[in-house]
Amino acid sequence: MGHGPSRRSSPITLGDDEDVRKLVEDALTEYCAALDRVATVKPKKCTFQPVFLALADAATRRFSITEPLAFYQNVSPSKELRDASDAAETVVQGSGVESSMRVDVFRAKQIALKEHDSFHVKYSEDDEEFYQVTYKSPDWGLILRFAENPETRRKVYAGYEDRLAKNASVLINIFNFRREIANLLGYALWADYVTEVKMVKTAKGVGEFLRDIERRLRPIGGKDLKAFLAMKKQEHQEKGFPWDGELYAWDCYDRKLLEQILKFDTRLLREYFSVSFVVPAILEIHQDLFEVKFVEAKGTTWHPKVQQFEVWEKDAKDESDFLGYCYRGTTVAGDFMGAPSRMLEN
């Protein structure tokens, strides 16, 4: 198929200011309606799905419409379209402020959150300071990596692993159903059933594969374990923590090993990954993952160094297989901007 910039116009020149205003207005109207529905959920029914899932879906729909429209203010050759895009972004931001101040929606979220650790607050008790944190990665993950007190890391790790204990009965039922399905279909194990269509073919093959990996990695892991234990012992002796000669799951010394022993510097590593090498590699990975094809296109962009790519179905035959555009900008944050609607839907 012969496709390229001559086959279609640049997306930057599509639409007009009235289109932008109407699309933004409709998107915000739909979003406000979703907030109204959440606000009217009865307290006894304020759970994850009617509150947080509904808000997330509404925010995603709004974002998929308003963000591409805001993009025009930076790239369109048309002054009218740039101005309309800029004005639309201001309207969206104002709407976001108003939405965040809705007490009725906040109360619905509070009720839905009552059974979860969801606030990151600081409080005092008996002249001691305490922090209440969530089990989201930015909280518990950083504590495991940077907290010096091993007891703090242990409590956070144990709490994280036990956060969904109430799902144990659900998982037991799932395992029982899987076992029953496997038996009905003539398989000894569920693993035999799900691996039959995969390269490994059987549960026995999985076991052999894992044992082979363990055999190869155990010597390397043994060396790392000795290094971690030496670092932990030194740290505990210097800071007065009890030392029992063991390394636990909440003892995250891999970061310190990289920094102190291996002298690993990520900034130096970047020198070996130039843009001319990384960009084609990323495009190739995305082509394989999403079964699409990227074709560099020449068109009007906001900077001479910006690359514009057409995105097509992998085996495109005609114009109906066109998915959209993406861009590689002049900064990391601006790379591969664009959200083709058909890709969003999928």
PDB file of C-alpha atoms in Angstrom, residues 8-229:
ATOM      1  CA  ARG A   8      -3.792  12.830   3.679  1.00  0.00           C
ATOM      2  CA  SER A   9      -3.409  16.253   5.253  1.00  0.00           C
ATOM      3  CA  SER A  10      -1.642  16.870   8.555  1.00  0.00           C
ATOM      4  CA  PRO A  11      -3.931  16.558  11.600  1.00  0.00           C
ATOM      5  CA  ILE A  12      -2.696  19.947  12.752  1.00  0.00           C
ATOM      6  CA  THR A  13      -4.695  21.667  10.027  1.00  0.00           C
ATOM      7  CA  LEU A  14      -7.944  19.801  10.687  1.00  0.00           C
ATOM      8  CA  GLY A  15     -10.958  21.316  12.483  1.00  0.00           C
ATOM      9  CA  ASP A  16     -11.824  24.922  13.279  1.00  0.00           C
ATOM     10  CA  ASP A  17     -12.379  27.058  16.355  1.00  0.00           C
ATOM     11  CA  GLU A  18     -16.111  26.284  16.510  1.00  0.00           C
ATOM     12  CA  ASP A  19     -15.367  22.557  16.477  1.00  0.00           C
ATOM     13  CA  VAL A  20     -13.009  22.951  19.431  1.00  0.00           C
ATOM     14  CA  ARG A  21     -15.487  24.961  21.493  1.00  0.00           C
ATOM     15  CA  LYS A  22     -18.343  22.554  20.813  1.00  0.00           C
ATOM     16  CA  LEU A  23     -16.324  19.430  21.578  1.00  0.00           C
ATOM     17  CA  VAL A  24     -15.017  20.860  24.843  1.00  0.00           C
ATOM     18  CA  GLU A  25     -18.468  22.023  25.888  1.00  0.00           C
ATOM     19  CA  ASP A  26     -19.967  18.598  25.218  1.00  0.00           C
ATOM     20  CA  ALA A  27     -17.134  16.816  27.031  1.00  0.00           C
ATOM     21  CA  LEU A  28     -17.480  18.976  30.141  1.00  0.00           C
ATOM     22  CA  THR A  29     -21.264  18.625  30.143  1.00  0.00           C
ATOM     23  CA  GLU A  30     -20.896  14.849  30.067  1.00  0.00           C
ATOM     24  CA  TYR A  31     -18.284  14.952  32.836  1.00  0.00           C
ATOM     25  CA  CYS A  32     -20.443  17.138  35.094  1.00  0.00           C
ATOM     26  CA  ALA A  33     -23.357  14.769  34.559  1.00  0.00           C
ATOM     27  CA  ALA A  34     -21.137  11.896  35.725  1.00  0.00           C
ATOM     28  CA  LEU A  35     -20.214  13.858  38.865  1.00  0.00           C
ATOM     29  CA  ASP A  36     -23.904  14.499  39.523  1.00  0.00           C
ATOM     30  CA  ARG A  37     -24.600  10.775  39.327  1.00  0.00           C
ATOM     31  CA  VAL A  38     -21.805   9.986  41.794  1.00  0.00           C
ATOM     32  CA  ALA A  39     -23.018  12.707  44.178  1.00  0.00           C
ATOM     33  CA  THR A  40     -26.496  11.162  44.299  1.00  0.00           C
ATOM     34  CA  VAL A  41     -25.322   7.624  45.117  1.00  0.00           C
ATOM     35  CA  LYS A  42     -26.922   6.601  48.408  1.00  0.00           C
ATOM     36  CA  PRO A  43     -24.420   6.206  51.300  1.00  0.00           C
ATOM     37  CA  LYS A  44     -25.049   2.462  51.647  1.00  0.00           C
ATOM     38  CA  LYS A  45     -24.178   1.990  47.965  1.00  0.00           C
ATOM     39  CA  CYS A  46     -21.037   4.158  47.965  1.00  0.00           C
ATOM     40  CA  THR A  47     -18.466   1.539  47.018  1.00  0.00           C
ATOM     41  CA  PHE A  48     -15.600   1.348  44.554  1.00  0.00           C
ATOM     42  CA  GLN A  49     -17.580   0.730  41.372  1.00  0.00           C
ATOM     43  CA  PRO A  50     -20.317   3.421  41.564  1.00  0.00           C
ATOM     44  CA  VAL A  51     -17.904   6.024  42.941  1.00  0.00           C
ATOM     45  CA  PHE A  52     -14.253   5.600  42.014  1.00  0.00           C
ATOM     46  CA  LEU A  53     -14.684   3.515  38.880  1.00  0.00           C
ATOM     47  CA  ALA A  54     -17.398   5.871  37.643  1.00  0.00           C
ATOM     48  CA  LEU A  55     -15.184   8.915  38.306  1.00  0.00           C
ATOM     49  CA  ALA A  56     -12.202   7.270  36.612  1.00  0.00           C
ATOM     50  CA  ASP A  57     -14.244   6.383  33.516  1.00  0.00           C
ATOM     51  CA  ALA A  58     -15.653   9.913  33.302  1.00  0.00           C
ATOM     52  CA  ALA A  59     -12.217  11.484  33.706  1.00  0.00           C
ATOM     53  CA  THR A  60     -10.788   9.208  31.013  1.00  0.00           C
ATOM     54  CA  ARG A  61     -13.498  10.164  28.533  1.00  0.00           C
ATOM     55  CA  ARG A  62     -13.002  13.864  29.266  1.00  0.00           C
ATOM     56  CA  PHE A  63      -9.216  13.549  28.973  1.00  0.00           C
ATOM     57  CA  SER A  64      -9.381  11.691  25.634  1.00  0.00           C
ATOM     58  CA  ILE A  65     -11.312  14.603  24.135  1.00  0.00           C
ATOM     59  CA  THR A  66      -9.940  17.731  25.812  1.00  0.00           C
ATOM     60  CA  GLU A  67      -6.225  16.894  25.839  1.00  0.00           C
ATOM     61  CA  PRO A  68      -5.838  16.434  22.068  1.00  0.00           C
ATOM     62  CA  LEU A  69      -7.797  19.674  21.554  1.00  0.00           C
ATOM     63  CA  ALA A  70      -5.463  21.534  23.922  1.00  0.00           C
ATOM     64  CA  PHE A  71      -2.566  20.253  21.832  1.00  0.00           C
ATOM     65  CA  TYR A  72      -3.600  22.477  18.899  1.00  0.00           C
ATOM     66  CA  GLN A  73      -2.528  25.667  20.683  1.00  0.00           C
ATOM     67  CA  ASN A  74       1.098  24.549  20.375  1.00  0.00           C
ATOM     68  CA  VAL A  75       1.133  23.152  16.866  1.00  0.00           C
ATOM     69  CA  SER A  76      -1.573  24.564  14.596  1.00  0.00           C
ATOM     70  CA  PRO A  77      -0.559  27.037  11.864  1.00  0.00           C
ATOM     71  CA  SER A  78      -4.011  28.650  12.231  1.00  0.00           C
ATOM     72  CA  LYS A  79      -4.126  31.518  14.730  1.00  0.00           C
ATOM     73  CA  GLU A  80      -7.887  31.108  15.179  1.00  0.00           C
ATOM     74  CA  LEU A  81      -7.488  27.435  16.015  1.00  0.00           C
ATOM     75  CA  ARG A  82      -4.582  28.128  18.377  1.00  0.00           C
ATOM     76  CA  ASP A  83      -6.595  30.776  20.193  1.00  0.00           C
ATOM     77  CA  ALA A  84      -9.636  28.516  20.425  1.00  0.00           C
ATOM     78  CA  SER A  85      -7.476  25.692  21.771  1.00  0.00           C
ATOM     79  CA  ASP A  86      -5.898  27.991  24.362  1.00  0.00           C
ATOM     80  CA  ALA A  87      -9.325  29.266  25.435  1.00  0.00           C
ATOM     81  CA  ALA A  88     -10.639  25.731  25.639  1.00  0.00           C
ATOM     82  CA  GLU A  89      -7.791  24.685  27.912  1.00  0.00           C
ATOM     83  CA  THR A  90      -8.602  27.600  30.221  1.00  0.00           C
ATOM     84  CA  VAL A  91     -12.234  26.487  30.352  1.00  0.00           C
ATOM     85  CA  VAL A  92     -11.202  22.909  31.116  1.00  0.00           C
ATOM     86  CA  GLN A  93      -8.881  24.030  33.904  1.00  0.00           C
ATOM     87  CA  GLY A  94     -11.596  26.190  35.415  1.00  0.00           C
ATOM     88  CA  SER A  95     -14.020  23.305  35.249  1.00  0.00           C
ATOM     89  CA  GLY A  96     -11.468  21.088  36.957  1.00  0.00           C
ATOM     90  CA  VAL A  97     -11.144  23.537  39.847  1.00  0.00           C
ATOM     91  CA  GLU A  98     -14.911  23.724  40.280  1.00  0.00           C
ATOM     92  CA  SER A  99     -15.244  19.957  40.107  1.00  0.00           C
ATOM     93  CA  SER A 100     -12.563  19.421  42.741  1.00  0.00           C
ATOM     94  CA  MET A 101     -14.487  21.716  45.125  1.00  0.00           C
ATOM     95  CA  ARG A 102     -17.711  19.733  44.991  1.00  0.00           C
ATOM     96  CA  VAL A 103     -18.494  18.746  48.568  1.00  0.00           C
ATOM     97  CA  ASP A 104     -21.157  16.208  47.543  1.00  0.00           C
ATOM     98  CA  VAL A 105     -18.688  14.244  45.411  1.00  0.00           C
ATOM     99  CA  PHE A 106     -16.049  14.456  48.148  1.00  0.00           C
ATOM    100  CA  ARG A 107     -18.481  13.013  50.688  1.00  0.00           C
ATOM    101  CA  ALA A 108     -19.299  10.106  48.391  1.00  0.00           C
ATOM    102  CA  LYS A 109     -15.577   9.392  48.053  1.00  0.00           C
ATOM    103  CA  GLN A 110     -15.116   9.616  51.823  1.00  0.00           C
ATOM    104  CA  ILE A 111     -17.804   7.022  52.414  1.00  0.00           C
ATOM    105  CA  ALA A 112     -16.374   4.722  49.756  1.00  0.00           C
ATOM    106  CA  LEU A 113     -12.936   5.022  51.311  1.00  0.00           C
ATOM    107  CA  LYS A 114     -13.953   4.313  54.882  1.00  0.00           C
ATOM    108  CA  GLU A 115     -12.713   0.699  54.760  1.00  0.00           C
ATOM    109  CA  HIS A 116      -9.354   1.560  53.230  1.00  0.00           C
ATOM    110  CA  ASP A 117      -6.176   3.265  54.365  1.00  0.00           C
ATOM    111  CA  SER A 118      -6.436   6.203  52.035  1.00  0.00           C
ATOM    112  CA  PHE A 119      -4.998   9.303  53.660  1.00  0.00           C
ATOM    113  CA  HIS A 120      -1.357  10.244  54.008  1.00  0.00           C
ATOM    114  CA  VAL A 121      -1.403  12.280  57.236  1.00  0.00           C
ATOM    115  CA  LYS A 122       0.861  13.162  60.119  1.00  0.00           C
ATOM    116  CA  TYR A 123      -0.326  13.070  63.717  1.00  0.00           C
ATOM    117  CA  SER A 124       1.073  12.974  67.247  1.00  0.00           C
ATOM    118  CA  GLU A 125       0.418  10.538  70.066  1.00  0.00           C
ATOM    119  CA  ASP A 126       2.179  10.495  73.448  1.00  0.00           C
ATOM    120  CA  ASP A 127       4.769  12.998  72.181  1.00  0.00           C
ATOM    121  CA  GLU A 128       5.600  10.740  69.223  1.00  0.00           C
ATOM    122  CA  GLU A 129       5.011  11.567  65.575  1.00  0.00           C
ATOM    123  CA  PHE A 130       3.275   9.083  63.311  1.00  0.00           C
ATOM    124  CA  TYR A 131       2.516   9.006  59.598  1.00  0.00           C
ATOM    125  CA  GLN A 132      -0.480   7.265  58.098  1.00  0.00           C
ATOM    126  CA  VAL A 133       0.339   6.232  54.525  1.00  0.00           C
ATOM    127  CA  THR A 134      -1.414   4.380  51.752  1.00  0.00           C
ATOM    128  CA  TYR A 135      -0.458   1.106  50.138  1.00  0.00           C
ATOM    129  CA  LYS A 136       0.098   2.824  46.809  1.00  0.00           C
ATOM    130  CA  SER A 137       3.547   2.393  45.270  1.00  0.00           C
ATOM    131  CA  PRO A 138       4.690   6.008  45.831  1.00  0.00           C
ATOM    132  CA  ASP A 139       4.166   5.461  49.581  1.00  0.00           C
ATOM    133  CA  TRP A 140       5.025   1.929  50.563  1.00  0.00           C
ATOM    134  CA  GLY A 141       7.577   1.369  47.789  1.00  0.00           C
ATOM    135  CA  LEU A 142       9.674   4.378  48.800  1.00  0.00           C
ATOM    136  CA  ILE A 143       9.498   3.399  52.465  1.00  0.00           C
ATOM    137  CA  LEU A 144      10.914  -0.030  51.677  1.00  0.00           C
ATOM    138  CA  ARG A 145      13.701   1.518  49.616  1.00  0.00           C
ATOM    139  CA  PHE A 146      14.707   4.387  51.890  1.00  0.00           C
ATOM    140  CA  ALA A 147      13.499   3.788  55.474  1.00  0.00           C
ATOM    141  CA  GLU A 148      16.486   3.037  57.707  1.00  0.00           C
ATOM    142  CA  ASN A 149      14.620   1.409  60.593  1.00  0.00           C
ATOM    143  CA  PRO A 150      14.114  -2.294  59.728  1.00  0.00           C
ATOM    144  CA  GLU A 151      11.018  -2.524  61.936  1.00  0.00           C
ATOM    145  CA  THR A 152       9.353   0.233  59.907  1.00  0.00           C
ATOM    146  CA  ARG A 153      10.088  -1.626  56.694  1.00  0.00           C
ATOM    147  CA  ARG A 154       8.799  -4.884  58.199  1.00  0.00           C
ATOM    148  CA  LYS A 155       5.483  -3.336  59.262  1.00  0.00           C
ATOM    149  CA  VAL A 156       4.950  -1.696  55.882  1.00  0.00           C
ATOM    150  CA  TYR A 157       5.787  -4.888  53.992  1.00  0.00           C
ATOM    151  CA  ALA A 158       3.562  -7.051  56.202  1.00  0.00           C
ATOM    152  CA  GLY A 159       0.692  -4.564  55.924  1.00  0.00           C
ATOM    153  CA  TYR A 160       1.006  -4.409  52.158  1.00  0.00           C
ATOM    154  CA  GLU A 161       1.029  -8.189  51.773  1.00  0.00           C
ATOM    155  CA  ASP A 162      -1.977  -8.522  54.100  1.00  0.00           C
ATOM    156  CA  ARG A 163      -4.004  -5.630  52.665  1.00  0.00           C
ATOM    157  CA  LEU A 164      -6.421  -7.881  50.767  1.00  0.00           C
ATOM    158  CA  ALA A 165      -6.757 -10.722  53.250  1.00  0.00           C
ATOM    159  CA  LYS A 166     -10.530 -10.520  52.863  1.00  0.00           C
ATOM    160  CA  ASN A 167     -10.090 -11.828  49.295  1.00  0.00           C
ATOM    161  CA  ALA A 168      -8.655 -15.132  50.534  1.00  0.00           C
ATOM    162  CA  SER A 169     -12.031 -16.894  50.403  1.00  0.00           C
ATOM    163  CA  VAL A 170     -12.616 -15.568  46.877  1.00  0.00           C
ATOM    164  CA  LEU A 171      -9.253 -16.911  45.709  1.00  0.00           C
ATOM    165  CA  ILE A 172      -9.952 -20.284  47.304  1.00  0.00           C
ATOM    166  CA  ASN A 173     -13.205 -20.488  45.335  1.00  0.00           C
ATOM    167  CA  ILE A 174     -11.369 -19.557  42.119  1.00  0.00           C
ATOM    168  CA  PHE A 175      -8.771 -22.276  42.689  1.00  0.00           C
ATOM    169  CA  ASN A 176     -11.485 -24.835  43.416  1.00  0.00           C
ATOM    170  CA  PHE A 177     -13.364 -23.907  40.247  1.00  0.00           C
ATOM    171  CA  ARG A 178     -10.176 -24.119  38.196  1.00  0.00           C
ATOM    172  CA  ARG A 179      -9.431 -27.557  39.626  1.00  0.00           C
ATOM    173  CA  GLU A 180     -12.964 -28.702  38.810  1.00  0.00           C
ATOM    174  CA  ILE A 181     -12.766 -27.349  35.244  1.00  0.00           C
ATOM    175  CA  ALA A 182      -9.424 -29.060  34.669  1.00  0.00           C
ATOM    176  CA  ASN A 183     -10.792 -32.399  35.912  1.00  0.00           C
ATOM    177  CA  LEU A 184     -13.910 -32.139  33.754  1.00  0.00           C
ATOM    178  CA  LEU A 185     -11.759 -31.488  30.686  1.00  0.00           C
ATOM    179  CA  GLY A 186      -9.474 -34.424  31.461  1.00  0.00           C
ATOM    180  CA  TYR A 187      -6.428 -32.547  32.769  1.00  0.00           C
ATOM    181  CA  ALA A 188      -4.575 -33.438  35.936  1.00  0.00           C
ATOM    182  CA  LEU A 189      -3.908 -29.781  36.758  1.00  0.00           C
ATOM    183  CA  TRP A 190      -5.215 -26.365  35.732  1.00  0.00           C
ATOM    184  CA  ALA A 191      -1.638 -25.572  34.737  1.00  0.00           C
ATOM    185  CA  ASP A 192      -1.726 -28.413  32.194  1.00  0.00           C
ATOM    186  CA  TYR A 193      -4.893 -26.932  30.701  1.00  0.00           C
ATOM    187  CA  VAL A 194      -3.646 -23.334  30.321  1.00  0.00           C
ATOM    188  CA  THR A 195      -0.154 -24.277  29.098  1.00  0.00           C
ATOM    189  CA  GLU A 196      -1.301 -26.697  26.404  1.00  0.00           C
ATOM    190  CA  VAL A 197      -1.575 -23.903  23.813  1.00  0.00           C
ATOM    191  CA  LYS A 198       1.711 -22.290  24.879  1.00  0.00           C
ATOM    192  CA  MET A 199       5.258 -23.134  23.885  1.00  0.00           C
ATOM    193  CA  VAL A 200       5.961 -24.896  27.183  1.00  0.00           C
ATOM    194  CA  LYS A 201       2.932 -27.244  26.638  1.00  0.00           C
ATOM    195  CA  THR A 202       2.661 -28.799  30.150  1.00  0.00           C
ATOM    196  CA  ALA A 203       2.933 -27.992  33.855  1.00  0.00           C
ATOM    197  CA  LYS A 204       5.891 -30.366  33.966  1.00  0.00           C
ATOM    198  CA  GLY A 205       7.601 -28.251  31.317  1.00  0.00           C
ATOM    199  CA  VAL A 206       7.026 -25.133  33.435  1.00  0.00           C
ATOM    200  CA  GLY A 207       8.584 -26.829  36.449  1.00  0.00           C
ATOM    201  CA  GLU A 208      11.614 -27.939  34.468  1.00  0.00           C
ATOM    202  CA  PHE A 209      12.029 -24.455  33.029  1.00  0.00           C
ATOM    203  CA  LEU A 210      11.882 -22.813  36.465  1.00  0.00           C
ATOM    204  CA  ARG A 211      14.291 -25.327  37.986  1.00  0.00           C
ATOM    205  CA  ASP A 212      16.738 -24.692  35.155  1.00  0.00           C
ATOM    206  CA  ILE A 213      16.538 -20.936  35.784  1.00  0.00           C
ATOM    207  CA  GLU A 214      17.074 -21.492  39.508  1.00  0.00           C
ATOM    208  CA  ARG A 215      20.120 -23.665  38.847  1.00  0.00           C
ATOM    209  CA  ARG A 216      21.667 -20.992  36.680  1.00  0.00           C
ATOM    210  CA  LEU A 217      20.855 -18.037  38.939  1.00  0.00           C
ATOM    211  CA  ARG A 218      21.498 -19.521  42.384  1.00  0.00           C
ATOM    212  CA  PRO A 219      25.307 -18.980  42.248  1.00  0.00           C
ATOM    213  CA  ILE A 220      24.765 -15.332  41.256  1.00  0.00           C
ATOM    214  CA  GLY A 221      22.092 -14.911  43.894  1.00  0.00           C
ATOM    215  CA  GLY A 222      24.421 -16.403  46.505  1.00  0.00           C
ATOM    216  CA  LYS A 223      27.042 -13.755  45.768  1.00  0.00           C
ATOM    217  CA  ASP A 224      24.459 -10.978  45.995  1.00  0.00           C
ATOM    218  CA  LEU A 225      23.136 -12.414  49.263  1.00  0.00           C
ATOM    219  CA  LYS A 226      26.596 -12.269  50.827  1.00  0.00           C
ATOM    220  CA  ALA A 227      26.978  -8.655  49.693  1.00  0.00           C
ATOM    221  CA  PHE A 228      23.545  -7.689  51.039  1.00  0.00           C
ATOM    222  CA  LEU A 229      24.210  -9.376  54.390  1.00  0.00           C
TER     223      LEU A 229
END
